[in-house]
Short mmCIF file of C-alpha atoms in Angstrom, two decimals:
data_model
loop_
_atom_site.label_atom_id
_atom_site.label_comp_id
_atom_site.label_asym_id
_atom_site.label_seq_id
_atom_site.Cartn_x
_atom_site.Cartn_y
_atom_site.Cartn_z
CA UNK A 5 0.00 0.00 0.00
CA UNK A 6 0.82 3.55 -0.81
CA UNK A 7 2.33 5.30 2.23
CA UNK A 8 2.04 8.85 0.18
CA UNK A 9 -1.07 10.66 -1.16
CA UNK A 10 0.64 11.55 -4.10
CA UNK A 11 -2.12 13.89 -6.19
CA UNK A 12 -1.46 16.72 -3.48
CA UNK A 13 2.05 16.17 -3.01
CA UNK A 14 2.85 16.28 -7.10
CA UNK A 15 0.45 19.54 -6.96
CA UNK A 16 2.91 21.28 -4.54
CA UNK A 17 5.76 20.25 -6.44
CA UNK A 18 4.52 22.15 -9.58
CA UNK A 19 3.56 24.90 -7.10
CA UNK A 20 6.42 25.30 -5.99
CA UNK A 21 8.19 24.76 -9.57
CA UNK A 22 6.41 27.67 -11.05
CA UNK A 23 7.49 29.98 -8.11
CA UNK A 24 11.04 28.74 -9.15
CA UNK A 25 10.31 29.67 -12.92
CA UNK A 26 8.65 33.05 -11.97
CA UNK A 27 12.54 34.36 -10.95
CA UNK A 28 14.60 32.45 -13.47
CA UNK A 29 12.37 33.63 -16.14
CA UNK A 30 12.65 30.19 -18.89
CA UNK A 31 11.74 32.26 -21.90
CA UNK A 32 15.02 35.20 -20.45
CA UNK A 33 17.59 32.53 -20.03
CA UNK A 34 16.67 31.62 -23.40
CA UNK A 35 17.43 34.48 -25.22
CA UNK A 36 20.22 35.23 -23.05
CA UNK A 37 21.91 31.68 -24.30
CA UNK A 38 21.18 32.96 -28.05
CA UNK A 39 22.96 36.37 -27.29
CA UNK A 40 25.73 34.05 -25.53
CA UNK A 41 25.52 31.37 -28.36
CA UNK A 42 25.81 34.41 -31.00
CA UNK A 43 28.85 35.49 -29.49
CA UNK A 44 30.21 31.69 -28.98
CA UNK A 45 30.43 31.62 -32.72
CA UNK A 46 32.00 34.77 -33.59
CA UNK A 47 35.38 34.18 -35.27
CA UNK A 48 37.69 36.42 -33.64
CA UNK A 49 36.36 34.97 -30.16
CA UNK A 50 39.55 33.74 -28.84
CA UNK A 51 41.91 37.24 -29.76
CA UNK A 52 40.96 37.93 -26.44
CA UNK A 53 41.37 34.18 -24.26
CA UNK A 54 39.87 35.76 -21.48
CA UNK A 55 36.67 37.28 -23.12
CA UNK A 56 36.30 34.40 -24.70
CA UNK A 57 36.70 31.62 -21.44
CA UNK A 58 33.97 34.26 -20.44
CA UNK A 59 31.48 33.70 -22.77
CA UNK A 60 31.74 29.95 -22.94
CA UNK A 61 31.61 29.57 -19.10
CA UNK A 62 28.47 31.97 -18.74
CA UNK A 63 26.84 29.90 -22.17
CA UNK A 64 27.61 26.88 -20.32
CA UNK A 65 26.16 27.90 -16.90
CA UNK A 66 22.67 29.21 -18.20
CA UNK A 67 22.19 26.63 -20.49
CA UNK A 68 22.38 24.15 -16.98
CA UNK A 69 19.94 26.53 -15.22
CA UNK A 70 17.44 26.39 -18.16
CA UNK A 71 18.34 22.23 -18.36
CA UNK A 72 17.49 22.11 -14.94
CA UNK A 73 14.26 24.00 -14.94
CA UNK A 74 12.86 22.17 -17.98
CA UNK A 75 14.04 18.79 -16.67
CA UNK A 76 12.42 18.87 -13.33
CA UNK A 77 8.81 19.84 -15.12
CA UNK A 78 9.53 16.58 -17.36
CA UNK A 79 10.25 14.20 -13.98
CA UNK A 80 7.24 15.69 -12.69
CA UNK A 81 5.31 14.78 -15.41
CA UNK A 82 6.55 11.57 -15.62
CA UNK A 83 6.10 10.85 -11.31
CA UNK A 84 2.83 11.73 -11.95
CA UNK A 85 2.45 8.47 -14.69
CA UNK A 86 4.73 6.22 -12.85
CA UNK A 87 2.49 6.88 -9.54
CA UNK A 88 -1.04 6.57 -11.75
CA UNK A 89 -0.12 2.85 -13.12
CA UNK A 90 1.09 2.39 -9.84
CA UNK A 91 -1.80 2.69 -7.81
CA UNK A 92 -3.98 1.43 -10.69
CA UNK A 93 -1.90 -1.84 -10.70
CA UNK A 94 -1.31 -1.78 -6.92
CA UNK A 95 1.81 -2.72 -7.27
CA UNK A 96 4.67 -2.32 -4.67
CA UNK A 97 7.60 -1.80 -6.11
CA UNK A 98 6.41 0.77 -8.53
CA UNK A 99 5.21 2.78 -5.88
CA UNK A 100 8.54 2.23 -4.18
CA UNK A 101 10.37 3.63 -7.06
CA UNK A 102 7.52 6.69 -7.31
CA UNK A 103 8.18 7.54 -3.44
CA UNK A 104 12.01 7.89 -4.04
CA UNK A 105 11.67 9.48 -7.38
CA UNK A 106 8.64 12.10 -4.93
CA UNK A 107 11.60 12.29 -2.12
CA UNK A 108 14.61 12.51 -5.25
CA UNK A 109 12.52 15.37 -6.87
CA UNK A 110 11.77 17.58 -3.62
CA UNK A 111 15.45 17.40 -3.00
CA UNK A 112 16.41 19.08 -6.56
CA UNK A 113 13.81 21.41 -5.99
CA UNK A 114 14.94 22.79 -3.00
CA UNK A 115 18.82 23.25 -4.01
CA UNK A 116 16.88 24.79 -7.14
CA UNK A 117 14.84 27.09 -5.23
CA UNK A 118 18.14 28.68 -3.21
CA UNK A 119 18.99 29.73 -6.46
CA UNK A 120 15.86 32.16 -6.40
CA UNK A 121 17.20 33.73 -3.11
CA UNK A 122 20.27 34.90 -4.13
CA UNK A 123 19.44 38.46 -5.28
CA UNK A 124 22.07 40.40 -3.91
CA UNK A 125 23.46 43.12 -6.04
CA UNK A 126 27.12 41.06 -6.23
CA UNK A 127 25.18 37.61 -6.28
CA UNK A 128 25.46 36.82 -9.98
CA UNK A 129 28.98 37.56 -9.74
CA UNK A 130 31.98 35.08 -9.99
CA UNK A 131 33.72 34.62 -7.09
CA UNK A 132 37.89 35.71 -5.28
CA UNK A 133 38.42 33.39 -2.10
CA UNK A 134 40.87 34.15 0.01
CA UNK A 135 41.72 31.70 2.89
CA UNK A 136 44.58 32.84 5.87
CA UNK A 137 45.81 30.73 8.04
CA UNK A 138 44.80 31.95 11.83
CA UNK A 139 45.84 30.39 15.52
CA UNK A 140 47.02 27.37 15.82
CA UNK A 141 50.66 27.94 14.17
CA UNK A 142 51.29 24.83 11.63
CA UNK A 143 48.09 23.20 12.39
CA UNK A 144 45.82 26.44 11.06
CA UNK A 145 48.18 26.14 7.98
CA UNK A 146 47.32 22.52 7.42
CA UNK A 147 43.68 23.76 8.18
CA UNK A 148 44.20 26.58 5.57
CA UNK A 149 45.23 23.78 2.81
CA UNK A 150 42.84 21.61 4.03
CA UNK A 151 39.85 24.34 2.94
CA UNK A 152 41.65 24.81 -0.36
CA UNK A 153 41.11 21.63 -0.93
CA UNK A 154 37.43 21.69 0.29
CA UNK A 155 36.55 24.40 -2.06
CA UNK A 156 38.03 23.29 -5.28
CA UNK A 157 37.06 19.69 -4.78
CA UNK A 158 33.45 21.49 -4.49
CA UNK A 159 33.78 23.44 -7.62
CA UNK A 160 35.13 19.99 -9.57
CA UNK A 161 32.07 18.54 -8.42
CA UNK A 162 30.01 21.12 -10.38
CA UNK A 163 32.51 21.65 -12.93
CA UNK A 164 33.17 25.02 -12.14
CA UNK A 165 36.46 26.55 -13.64
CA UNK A 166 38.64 27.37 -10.85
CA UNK A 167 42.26 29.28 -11.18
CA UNK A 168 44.63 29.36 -8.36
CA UNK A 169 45.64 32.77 -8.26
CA UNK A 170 48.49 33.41 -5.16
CA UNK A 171 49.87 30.99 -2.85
CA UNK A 172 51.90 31.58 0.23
CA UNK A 173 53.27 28.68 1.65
CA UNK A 174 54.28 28.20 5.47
CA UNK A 175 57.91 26.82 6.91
CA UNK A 176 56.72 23.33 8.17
CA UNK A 177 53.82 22.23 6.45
CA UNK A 178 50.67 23.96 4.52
CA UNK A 179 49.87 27.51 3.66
CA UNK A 180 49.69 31.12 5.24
CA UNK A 181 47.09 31.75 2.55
CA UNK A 182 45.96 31.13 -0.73
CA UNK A 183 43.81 33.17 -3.86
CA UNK A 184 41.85 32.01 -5.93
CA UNK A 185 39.05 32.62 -8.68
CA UNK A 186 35.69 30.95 -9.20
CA UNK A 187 34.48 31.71 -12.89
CA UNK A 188 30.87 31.09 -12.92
CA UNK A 189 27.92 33.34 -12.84
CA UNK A 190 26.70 33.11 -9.06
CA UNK A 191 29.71 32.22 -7.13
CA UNK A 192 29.96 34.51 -5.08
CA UNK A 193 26.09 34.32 -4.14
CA UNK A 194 26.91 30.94 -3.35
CA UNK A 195 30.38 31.18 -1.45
CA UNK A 196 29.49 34.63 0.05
CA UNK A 197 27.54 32.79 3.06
CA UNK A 198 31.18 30.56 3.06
CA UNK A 199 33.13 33.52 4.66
CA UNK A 200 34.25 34.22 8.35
CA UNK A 201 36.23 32.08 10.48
CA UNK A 202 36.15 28.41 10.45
CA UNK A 203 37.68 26.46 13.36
CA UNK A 204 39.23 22.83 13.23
CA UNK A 205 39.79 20.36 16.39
CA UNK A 206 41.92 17.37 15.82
CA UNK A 207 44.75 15.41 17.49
CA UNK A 208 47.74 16.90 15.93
CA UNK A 209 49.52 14.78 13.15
CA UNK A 210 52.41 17.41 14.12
CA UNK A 211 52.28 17.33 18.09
CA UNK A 212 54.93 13.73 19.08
CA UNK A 213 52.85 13.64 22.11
CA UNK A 214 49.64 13.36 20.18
CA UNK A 215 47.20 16.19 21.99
CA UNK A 216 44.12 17.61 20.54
CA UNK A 217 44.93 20.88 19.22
CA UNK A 218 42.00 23.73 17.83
CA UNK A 219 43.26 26.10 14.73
CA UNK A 220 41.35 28.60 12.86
CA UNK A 221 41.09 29.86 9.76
CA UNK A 222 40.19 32.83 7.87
CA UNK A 223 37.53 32.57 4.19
CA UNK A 224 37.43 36.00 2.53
CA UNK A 225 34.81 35.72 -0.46
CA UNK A 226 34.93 38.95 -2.96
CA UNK A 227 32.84 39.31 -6.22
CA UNK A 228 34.66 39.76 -9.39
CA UNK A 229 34.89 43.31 -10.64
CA UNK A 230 33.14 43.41 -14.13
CA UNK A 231 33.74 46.58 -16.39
CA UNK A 232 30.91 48.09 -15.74
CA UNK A 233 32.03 48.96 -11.92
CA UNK A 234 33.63 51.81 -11.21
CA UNK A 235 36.51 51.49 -8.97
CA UNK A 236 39.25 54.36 -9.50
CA UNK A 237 42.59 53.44 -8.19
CA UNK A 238 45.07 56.41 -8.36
CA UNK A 239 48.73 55.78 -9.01
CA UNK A 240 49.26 57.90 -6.23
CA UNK A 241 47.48 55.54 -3.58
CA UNK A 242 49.31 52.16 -4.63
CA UNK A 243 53.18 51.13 -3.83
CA UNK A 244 54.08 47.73 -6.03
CA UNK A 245 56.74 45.54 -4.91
CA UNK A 246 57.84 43.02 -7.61
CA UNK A 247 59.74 39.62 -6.23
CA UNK A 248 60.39 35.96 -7.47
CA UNK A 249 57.49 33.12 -6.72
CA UNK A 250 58.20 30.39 -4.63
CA UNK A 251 57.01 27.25 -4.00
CA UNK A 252 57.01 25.22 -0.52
CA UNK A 253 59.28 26.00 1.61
CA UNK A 254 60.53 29.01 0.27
CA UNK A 255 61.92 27.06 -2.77
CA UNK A 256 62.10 29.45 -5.77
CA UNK A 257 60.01 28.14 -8.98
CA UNK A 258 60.84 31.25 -10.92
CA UNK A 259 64.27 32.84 -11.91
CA UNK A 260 63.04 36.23 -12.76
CA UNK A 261 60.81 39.12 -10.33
CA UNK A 262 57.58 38.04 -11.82
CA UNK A 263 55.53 38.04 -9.16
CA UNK A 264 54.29 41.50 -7.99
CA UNK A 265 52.56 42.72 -4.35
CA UNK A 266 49.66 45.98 -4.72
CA UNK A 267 49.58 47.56 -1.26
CA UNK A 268 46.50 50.23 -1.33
CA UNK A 269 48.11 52.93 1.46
CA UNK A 270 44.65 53.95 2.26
CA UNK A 271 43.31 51.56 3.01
CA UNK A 272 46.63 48.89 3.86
CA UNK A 273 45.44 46.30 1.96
CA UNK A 274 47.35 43.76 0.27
CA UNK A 275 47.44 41.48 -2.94
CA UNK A 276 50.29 39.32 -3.93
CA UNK A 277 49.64 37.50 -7.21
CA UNK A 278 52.24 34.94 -8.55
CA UNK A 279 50.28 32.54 -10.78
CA UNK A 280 51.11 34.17 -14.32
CA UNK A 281 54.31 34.22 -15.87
CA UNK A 282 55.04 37.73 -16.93
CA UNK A 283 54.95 40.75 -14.13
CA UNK A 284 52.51 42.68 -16.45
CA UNK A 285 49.78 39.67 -15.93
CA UNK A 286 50.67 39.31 -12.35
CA UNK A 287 50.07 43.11 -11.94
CA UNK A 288 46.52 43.22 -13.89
CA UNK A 289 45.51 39.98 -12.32
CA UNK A 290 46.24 42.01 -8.62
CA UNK A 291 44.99 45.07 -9.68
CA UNK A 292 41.51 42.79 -10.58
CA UNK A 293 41.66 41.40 -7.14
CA UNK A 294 42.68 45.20 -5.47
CA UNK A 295 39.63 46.78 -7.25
CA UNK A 296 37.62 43.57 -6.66
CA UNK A 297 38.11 44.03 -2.48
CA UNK A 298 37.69 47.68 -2.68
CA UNK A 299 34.37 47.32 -4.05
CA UNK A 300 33.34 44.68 -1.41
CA UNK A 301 34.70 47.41 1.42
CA UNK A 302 32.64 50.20 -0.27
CA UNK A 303 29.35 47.96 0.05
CA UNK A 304 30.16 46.90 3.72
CA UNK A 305 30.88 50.93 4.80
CA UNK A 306 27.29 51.58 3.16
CA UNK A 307 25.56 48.77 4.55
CA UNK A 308 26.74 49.45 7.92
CA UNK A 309 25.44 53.24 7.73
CA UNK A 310 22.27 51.98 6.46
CA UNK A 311 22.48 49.48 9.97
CA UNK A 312 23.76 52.51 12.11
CA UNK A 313 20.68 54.72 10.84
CA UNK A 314 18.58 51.82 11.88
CA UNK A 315 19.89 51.90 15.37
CA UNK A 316 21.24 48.40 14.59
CA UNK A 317 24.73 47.47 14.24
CA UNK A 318 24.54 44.53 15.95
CA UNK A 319 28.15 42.22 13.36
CA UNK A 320 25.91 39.44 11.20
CA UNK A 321 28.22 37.04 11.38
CA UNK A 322 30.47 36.35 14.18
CA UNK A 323 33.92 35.69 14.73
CA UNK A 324 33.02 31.82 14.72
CA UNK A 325 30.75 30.29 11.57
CA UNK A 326 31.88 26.35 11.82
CA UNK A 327 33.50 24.04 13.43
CA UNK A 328 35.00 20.70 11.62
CA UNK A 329 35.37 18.22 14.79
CA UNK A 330 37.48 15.22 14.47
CA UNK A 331 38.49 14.22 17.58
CA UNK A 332 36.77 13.03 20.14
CA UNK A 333 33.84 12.79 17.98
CA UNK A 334 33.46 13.43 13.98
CA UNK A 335 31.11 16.37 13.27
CA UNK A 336 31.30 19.68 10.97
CA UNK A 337 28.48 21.92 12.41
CA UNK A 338 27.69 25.64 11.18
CA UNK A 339 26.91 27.67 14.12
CA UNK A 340 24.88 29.96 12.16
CA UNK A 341 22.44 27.90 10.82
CA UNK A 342 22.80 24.94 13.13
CA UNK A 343 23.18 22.39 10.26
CA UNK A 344 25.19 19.54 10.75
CA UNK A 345 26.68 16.11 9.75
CA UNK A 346 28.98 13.23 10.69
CA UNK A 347 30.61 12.62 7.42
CA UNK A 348 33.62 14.67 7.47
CA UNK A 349 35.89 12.96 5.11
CA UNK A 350 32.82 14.44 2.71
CA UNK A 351 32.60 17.37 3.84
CA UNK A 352 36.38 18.27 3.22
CA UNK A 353 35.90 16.34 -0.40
CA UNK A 354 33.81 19.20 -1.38
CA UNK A 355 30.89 18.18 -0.41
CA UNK A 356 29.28 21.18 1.39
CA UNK A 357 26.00 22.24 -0.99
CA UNK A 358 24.08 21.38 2.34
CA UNK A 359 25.69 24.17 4.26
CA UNK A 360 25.50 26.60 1.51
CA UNK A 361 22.06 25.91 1.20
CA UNK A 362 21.34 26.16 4.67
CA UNK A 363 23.77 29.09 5.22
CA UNK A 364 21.97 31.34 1.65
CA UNK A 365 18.58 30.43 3.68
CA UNK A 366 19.53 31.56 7.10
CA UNK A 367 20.80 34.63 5.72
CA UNK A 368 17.55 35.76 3.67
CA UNK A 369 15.57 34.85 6.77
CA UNK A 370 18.35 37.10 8.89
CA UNK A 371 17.85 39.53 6.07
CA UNK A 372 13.81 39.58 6.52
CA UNK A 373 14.14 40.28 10.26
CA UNK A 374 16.09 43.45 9.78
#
């Protein structure tokens, strides 16, 4: 016997479905993929590499969102079949497979539904992480690799294009911090809930007398500048520092001062960038990630006098977000959202859609209270 009235439950699933396709707008995406295809095809696409990687990424990423849409009203359709000639037929195991494919459906609705919450200004953006090694000494800097890690394994997962940008490796083991670029439309919606400081307790693989030891670690998430921002950097309020990369250990993996370090005196912030070859690409590539921070800074300062006109200035986010426990127990929690799981080898493969979801969520409903 049926354990699910499934008329009412496919009813709210196209309920909720056409909420979803009220804010991704089907019949927009798909004249934005014919501008985007239209472009795709013009000859002289790849003169410019980086236009062109671009193009073909954002093609690529709204043609999935439109997939997505359309292919959850056609698995719909067909639960709604599979669940008639299964209660017709009363059989068992067809209704088995119609519950999980209910259960399977509701799941990809939901992950598609956070998409419809990210309407931030920056949300569509791609994304600049930045992750810094905090207390903890060479623990936090095996923590700090340890994210890296995390975060590209997620963006494999949804092959995302990721580009390691800067790397800044510590004495003993792991990193004092590390850049890097995620080139898809809505990363930084996605990874903006991602930022603050995570903490990680462990036995120490570096302690010989084998104690637990807690580190921390710094996630910075930055939109991507696009040219339509404007950011004016003067000469005048930049000092550049050129020096050869290196790889662990201080090893040198370049013979010539290609790398280059932007230090904004106004403001005293910093960007090293060592991933290009020539100092010319290092220096545009920093300059990117300068203007890129700057315009972050420029929407905190006007949020928070929007918050101080409100009489509330109460910090959103804490200095704690998560905690990845391994010893004596194995748990990654958020302490924001309360979500939480046992499966931390996952978690640190990349598998954290679950907190993003939970943490883009939290945040809207943080939002709403203000």
């Amino acid at each position: 016997m049926a354990t699910t009235d499934f008329p009412p439950a496919i009813k709210a699933l196209r309920t909720t479905l056409t909420s979803i396709e009220a804010v991704s707008d089907p019949t927009r995406l798909q004249e934005k993929i014919a501008e985007l295809s239209e472009a795709a095809s013009a000859p002289d696409l790849w003169d410019d590499p980086e236009q062109a990687q671009q193009v073909t990424s954002t093609l690529s990423a709204t043609q999935a969102e439109l997939d997505r849409v359309r292919t959850l009203a056609g698995r719909i359709d067909d639960l709604e079949t599979l669940a008639e000639l299964a209660l017709e037929e009363d059989d068992e195991d067809t209704l088995a497979e119609a519950e999980a494919e209910l259960s399977a459906i509701r799941k990809d609705l939901d992950a598609l539904e956070v998409r419809t919450l990210l309407s931030g200004e920056y949300d569509a953006r791609e994304a600049v992480v930045t992750i810094r090694a905090g207390a903890g000494g060479v623990d936090a800097a095996d923590f700090a690799e340890m994210l890296l890690r995390m975060y590209l394994r997620w963006a494999e997962r949804h092959g995302y294009p990721t580009k390691v940008l800067d790397t800044s490796y510590a004495e003993e083991a792991g990193l004092k911090s590390a850049t890097f670029e995620i080139k898809v439309p809505y990363a930084y919606g996605n990874l903006s809930v991602e930022a603050g400081t995570h903490r990680l307790v462990r036995i120490s693989p570096f302690d010989n007398q084998g104690r637990r030891q807690t580190s921390f670690a710094a996630v910075e998430v930055i939109p991507l500048i696009e040219q339509t921002d404007h950011i004016d950097v003067p000469e005048s309020d930049i000092k550049i520092d050129v020096f050869r990369s290196s790889g662990p250990g201080g090893q040198s993996v370049n013979t010539t001062d290609s790398a280059v370090r932007i230090t904004h005196l106004p403001t005293g912030i910093v960007v090293s960038m060592q991933d290009e070859k020539s100092q010319i690409q290092n220096r545009a590539a920093a300059m990117r990630v300068l203007q890129s921070r700057l315009l972050l800074a420029r929407q905190q300062e006007e949020a928070a006098k929007k918050k101080e006109l409100a009489g509330d200035i109460k910090a959103s986010w804490g200095d704690q977000m998560r905690s990845y426990v391994l010893h004596p127990y194995q748990m990654v929690k958020d302490l924001r959202t309360e979500h939480e799981v046992g499966n931390t080898s996952a978690v640190f493969d990349g598998d954290i859609d679950a907190f993003i979801e939970a943490g883009i969520r939290w945040r809207r409903a943080q939002d709403s209270d203000a």
